[in-house]
Each structure stands twice: as C-alpha cells, then as structure tokens.
PDB file of C-alpha atoms in Angstrom:
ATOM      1  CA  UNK A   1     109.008  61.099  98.172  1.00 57.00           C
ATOM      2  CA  UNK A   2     109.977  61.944 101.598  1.00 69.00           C
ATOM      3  CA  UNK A   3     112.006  60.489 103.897  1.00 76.00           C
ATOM      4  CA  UNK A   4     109.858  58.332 107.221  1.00 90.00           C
ATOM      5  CA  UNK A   5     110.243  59.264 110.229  1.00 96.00           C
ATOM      6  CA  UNK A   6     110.576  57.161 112.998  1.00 95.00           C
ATOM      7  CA  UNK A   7     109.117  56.209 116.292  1.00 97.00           C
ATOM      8  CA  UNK A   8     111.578  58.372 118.788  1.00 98.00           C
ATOM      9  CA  UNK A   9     112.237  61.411 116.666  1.00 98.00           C
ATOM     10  CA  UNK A  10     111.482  64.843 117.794  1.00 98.00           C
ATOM     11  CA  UNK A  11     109.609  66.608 115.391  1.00 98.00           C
ATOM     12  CA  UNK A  12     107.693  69.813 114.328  1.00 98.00           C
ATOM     13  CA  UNK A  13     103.932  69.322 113.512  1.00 98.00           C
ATOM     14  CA  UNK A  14     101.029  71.583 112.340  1.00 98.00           C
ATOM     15  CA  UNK A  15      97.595  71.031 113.969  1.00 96.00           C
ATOM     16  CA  UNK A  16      94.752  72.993 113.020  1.00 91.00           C
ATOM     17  CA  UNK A  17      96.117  76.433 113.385  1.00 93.00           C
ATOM     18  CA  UNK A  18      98.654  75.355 116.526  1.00 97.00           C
ATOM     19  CA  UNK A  19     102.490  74.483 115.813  1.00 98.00           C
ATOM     20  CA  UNK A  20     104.261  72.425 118.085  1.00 98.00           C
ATOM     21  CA  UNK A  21     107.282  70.019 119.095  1.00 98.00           C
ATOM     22  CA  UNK A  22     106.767  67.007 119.846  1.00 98.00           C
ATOM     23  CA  UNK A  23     107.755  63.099 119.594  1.00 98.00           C
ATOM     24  CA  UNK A  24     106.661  60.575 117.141  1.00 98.00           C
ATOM     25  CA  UNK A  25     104.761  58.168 119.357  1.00 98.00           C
ATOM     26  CA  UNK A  26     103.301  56.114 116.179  1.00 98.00           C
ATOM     27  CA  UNK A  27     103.963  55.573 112.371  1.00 97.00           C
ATOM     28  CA  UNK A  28     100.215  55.420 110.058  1.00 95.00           C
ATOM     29  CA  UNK A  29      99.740  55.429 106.896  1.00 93.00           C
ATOM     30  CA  UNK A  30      98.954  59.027 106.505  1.00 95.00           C
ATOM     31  CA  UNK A  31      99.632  60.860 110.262  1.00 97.00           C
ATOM     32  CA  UNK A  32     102.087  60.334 112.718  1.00 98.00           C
ATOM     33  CA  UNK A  33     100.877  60.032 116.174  1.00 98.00           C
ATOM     34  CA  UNK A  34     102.700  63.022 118.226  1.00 98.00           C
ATOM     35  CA  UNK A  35     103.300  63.842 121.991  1.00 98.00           C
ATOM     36  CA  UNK A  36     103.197  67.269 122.578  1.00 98.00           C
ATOM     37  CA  UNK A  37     106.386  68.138 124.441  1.00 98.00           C
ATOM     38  CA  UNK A  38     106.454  72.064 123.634  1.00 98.00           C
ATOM     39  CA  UNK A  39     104.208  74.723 121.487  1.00 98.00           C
ATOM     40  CA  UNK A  40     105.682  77.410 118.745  1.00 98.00           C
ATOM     41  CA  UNK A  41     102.770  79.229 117.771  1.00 98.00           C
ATOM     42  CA  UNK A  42      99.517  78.967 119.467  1.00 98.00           C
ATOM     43  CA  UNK A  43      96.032  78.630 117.760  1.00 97.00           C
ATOM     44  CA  UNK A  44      94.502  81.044 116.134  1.00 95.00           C
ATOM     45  CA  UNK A  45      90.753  82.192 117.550  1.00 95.00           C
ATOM     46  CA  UNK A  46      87.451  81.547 115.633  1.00 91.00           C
ATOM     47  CA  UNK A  47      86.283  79.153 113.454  1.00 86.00           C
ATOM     48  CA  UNK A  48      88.860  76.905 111.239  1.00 81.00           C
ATOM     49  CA  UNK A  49      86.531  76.815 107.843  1.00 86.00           C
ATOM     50  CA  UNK A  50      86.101  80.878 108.020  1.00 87.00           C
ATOM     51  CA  UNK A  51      89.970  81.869 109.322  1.00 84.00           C
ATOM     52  CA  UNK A  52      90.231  85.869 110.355  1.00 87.00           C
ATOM     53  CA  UNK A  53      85.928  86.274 110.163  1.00 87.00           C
ATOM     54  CA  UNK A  54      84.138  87.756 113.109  1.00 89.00           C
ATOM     55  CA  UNK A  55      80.829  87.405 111.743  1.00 88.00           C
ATOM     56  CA  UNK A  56      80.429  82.946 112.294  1.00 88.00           C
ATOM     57  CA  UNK A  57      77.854  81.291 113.810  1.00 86.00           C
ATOM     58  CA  UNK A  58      80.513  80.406 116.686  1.00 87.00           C
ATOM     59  CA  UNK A  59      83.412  81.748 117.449  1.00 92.00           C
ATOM     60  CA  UNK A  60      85.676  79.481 118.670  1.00 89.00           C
ATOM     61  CA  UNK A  61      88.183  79.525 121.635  1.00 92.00           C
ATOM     62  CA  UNK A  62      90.659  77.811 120.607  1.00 94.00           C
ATOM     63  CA  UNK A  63      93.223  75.982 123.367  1.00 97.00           C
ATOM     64  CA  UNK A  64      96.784  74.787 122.655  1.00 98.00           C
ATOM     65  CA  UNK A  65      97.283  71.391 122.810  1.00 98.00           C
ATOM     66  CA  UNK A  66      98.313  70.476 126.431  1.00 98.00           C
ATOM     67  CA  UNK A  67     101.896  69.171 127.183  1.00 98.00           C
ATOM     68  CA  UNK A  68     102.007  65.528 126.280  1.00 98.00           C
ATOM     69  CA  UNK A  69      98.925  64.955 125.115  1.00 98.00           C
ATOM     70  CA  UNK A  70      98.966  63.166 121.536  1.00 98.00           C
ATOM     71  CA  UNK A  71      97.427  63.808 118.456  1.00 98.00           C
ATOM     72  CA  UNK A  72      97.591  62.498 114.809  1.00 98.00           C
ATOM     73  CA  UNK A  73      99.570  65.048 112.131  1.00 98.00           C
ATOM     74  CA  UNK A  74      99.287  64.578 108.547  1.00 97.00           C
ATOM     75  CA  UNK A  75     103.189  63.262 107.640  1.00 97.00           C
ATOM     76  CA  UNK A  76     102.524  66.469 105.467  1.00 96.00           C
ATOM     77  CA  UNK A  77     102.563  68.508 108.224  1.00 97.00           C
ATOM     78  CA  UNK A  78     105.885  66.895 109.909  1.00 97.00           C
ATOM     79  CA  UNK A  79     109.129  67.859 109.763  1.00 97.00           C
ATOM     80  CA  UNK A  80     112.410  66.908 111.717  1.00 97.00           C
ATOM     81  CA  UNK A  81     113.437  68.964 114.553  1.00 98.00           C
ATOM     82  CA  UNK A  82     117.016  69.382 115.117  1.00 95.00           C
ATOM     83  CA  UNK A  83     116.940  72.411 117.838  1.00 94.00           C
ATOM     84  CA  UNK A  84     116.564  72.344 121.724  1.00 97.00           C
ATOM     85  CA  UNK A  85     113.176  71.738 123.521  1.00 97.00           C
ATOM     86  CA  UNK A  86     112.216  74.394 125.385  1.00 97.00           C
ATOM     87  CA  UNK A  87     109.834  73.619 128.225  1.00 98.00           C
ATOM     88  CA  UNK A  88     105.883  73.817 127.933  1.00 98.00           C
ATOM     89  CA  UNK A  89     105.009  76.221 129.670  1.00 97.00           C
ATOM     90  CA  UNK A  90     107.784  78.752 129.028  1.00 97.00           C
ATOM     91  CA  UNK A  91     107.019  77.815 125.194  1.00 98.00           C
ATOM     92  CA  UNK A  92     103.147  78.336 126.003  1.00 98.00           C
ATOM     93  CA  UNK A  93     103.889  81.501 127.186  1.00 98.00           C
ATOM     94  CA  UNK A  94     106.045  82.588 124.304  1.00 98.00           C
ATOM     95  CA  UNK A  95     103.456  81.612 122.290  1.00 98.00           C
ATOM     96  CA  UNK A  96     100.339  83.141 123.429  1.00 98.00           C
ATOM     97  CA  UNK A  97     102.418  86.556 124.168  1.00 97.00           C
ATOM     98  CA  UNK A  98     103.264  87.077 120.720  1.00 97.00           C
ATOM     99  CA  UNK A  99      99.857  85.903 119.560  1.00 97.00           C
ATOM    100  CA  UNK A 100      98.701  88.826 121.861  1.00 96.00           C
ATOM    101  CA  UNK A 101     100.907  90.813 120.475  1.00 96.00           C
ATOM    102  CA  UNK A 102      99.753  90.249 116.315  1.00 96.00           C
ATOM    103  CA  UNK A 103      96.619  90.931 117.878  1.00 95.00           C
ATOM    104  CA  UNK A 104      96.758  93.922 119.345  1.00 95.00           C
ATOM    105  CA  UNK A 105      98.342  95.402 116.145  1.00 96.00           C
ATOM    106  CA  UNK A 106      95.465  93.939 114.179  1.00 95.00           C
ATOM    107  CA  UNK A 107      92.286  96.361 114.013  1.00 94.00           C
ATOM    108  CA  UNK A 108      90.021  93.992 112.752  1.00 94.00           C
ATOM    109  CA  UNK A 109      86.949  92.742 114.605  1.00 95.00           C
ATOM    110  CA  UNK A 110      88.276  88.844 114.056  1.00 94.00           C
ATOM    111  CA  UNK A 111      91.281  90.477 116.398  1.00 95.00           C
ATOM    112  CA  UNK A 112      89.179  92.085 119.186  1.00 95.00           C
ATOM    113  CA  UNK A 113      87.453  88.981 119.585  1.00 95.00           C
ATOM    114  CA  UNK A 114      90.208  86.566 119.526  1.00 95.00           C
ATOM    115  CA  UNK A 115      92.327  88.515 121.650  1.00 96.00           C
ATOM    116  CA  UNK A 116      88.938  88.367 124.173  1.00 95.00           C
ATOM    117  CA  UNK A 117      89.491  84.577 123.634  1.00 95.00           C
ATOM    118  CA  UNK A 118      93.489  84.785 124.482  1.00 96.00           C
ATOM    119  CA  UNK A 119      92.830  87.011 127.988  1.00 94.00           C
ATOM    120  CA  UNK A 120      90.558  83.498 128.712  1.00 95.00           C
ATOM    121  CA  UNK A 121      92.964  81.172 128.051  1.00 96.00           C
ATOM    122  CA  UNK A 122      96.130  83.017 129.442  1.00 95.00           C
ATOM    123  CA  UNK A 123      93.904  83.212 132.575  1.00 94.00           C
ATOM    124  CA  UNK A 124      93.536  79.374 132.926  1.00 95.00           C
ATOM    125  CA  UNK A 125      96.774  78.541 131.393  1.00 96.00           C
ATOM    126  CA  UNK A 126      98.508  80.655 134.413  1.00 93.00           C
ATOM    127  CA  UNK A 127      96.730  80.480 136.967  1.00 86.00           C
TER     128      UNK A 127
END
C-alpha cells in the first residue's frame, strides 16, 4: 500500500491528459484535492475517450488548468515532489512550447488540428 500524503505537501498529479505541481489542499478517500501551483506537460487536444483521432464528433480544445485553481486527482495519480517550483506561467510556457513542438513533428491529422487548438490557447494564455 502506499504511503498518505498529507495536507501541505507539494506534489505531482495527472489530470486528464495535463501534468502538474501542485499542493495537497484535501485528503478523500480516493483523490486528493490539489492547487495548481505550476504545469509540466500541458493537455493534449481532442477528445479524451478517442486520444490521437481527428475524425470525433468534437474536437476538443483542451486548456491547462489555471494557476491555483483546485481539482481532485486520483491518489493513483499522485506522487511526492521533491524539486523546485517553477512559476506558472514560465512552466505554462514550457509546456505548451514543447507540446508545439511534438506537434509539429507529428504528420498526423490529430496533430494539425491540435496544434490549431495550441496557436488558440497560446494566444489567450499570452496575451
């Protein structure tokens, strides 16, 4: 069994397709209630039940979660953080650049659309 984590602790979590740093803000039974505080890997584009397909009935735009906003995490998808914090929107940035990046390497037409989806977002993220 694994080890609970506690209120206070800085943590990584998995939501959806999104990574991110955050704090434990609340202990469930199953999910621990995180405040964003810093993203690692952005979403990915499109819709969740049909990853990397172009051809859904709606292609989703998919935002990172915004700086301290909180969300429930499986404890599954928790782990302990032990590194620095970089701040939101430098990690943001990081993030969506190399998601950009994959993308552009990527010839499918899941990539073409998502990266239409990521020229959105970095527009309102940076504006």
């Amino acid at each position: 069994m694994r080890e609970e984590l506690l209120i206070g602790e800085i943590v990584t979590g998995i939501y959806k397709t999104g990574k991110y740093i955050g704090e434990i803000t609340n202990v469930r039974q199953e999910h621990y209630l995180v405040k964003v505080k810093a993203v690692m890997k952005h979403p990915l584009q499109g819709d969740l039940h049909m990853p990397k397909e172009a051809e859904v009935p709606l292609f989703h735009e998919r935002r990172a979660l915004a700086e301290h906003e909180q969300t429930n995490i499986p404890k599954s998808m928790v782990r302990k953080y032990e590194g620095s914090i970089p701040s939101y929107h430098e990690s943001l940035s990081t993030a969506v650049a190399e998601l950009e990046n994959d993308l552009k390497e990527d010839a499918r037409p899941w990539a073409k659309m998502s990266l239409e989806k990521i020229l959105l977002l970095k527009a309102d993220y940076f504006k």
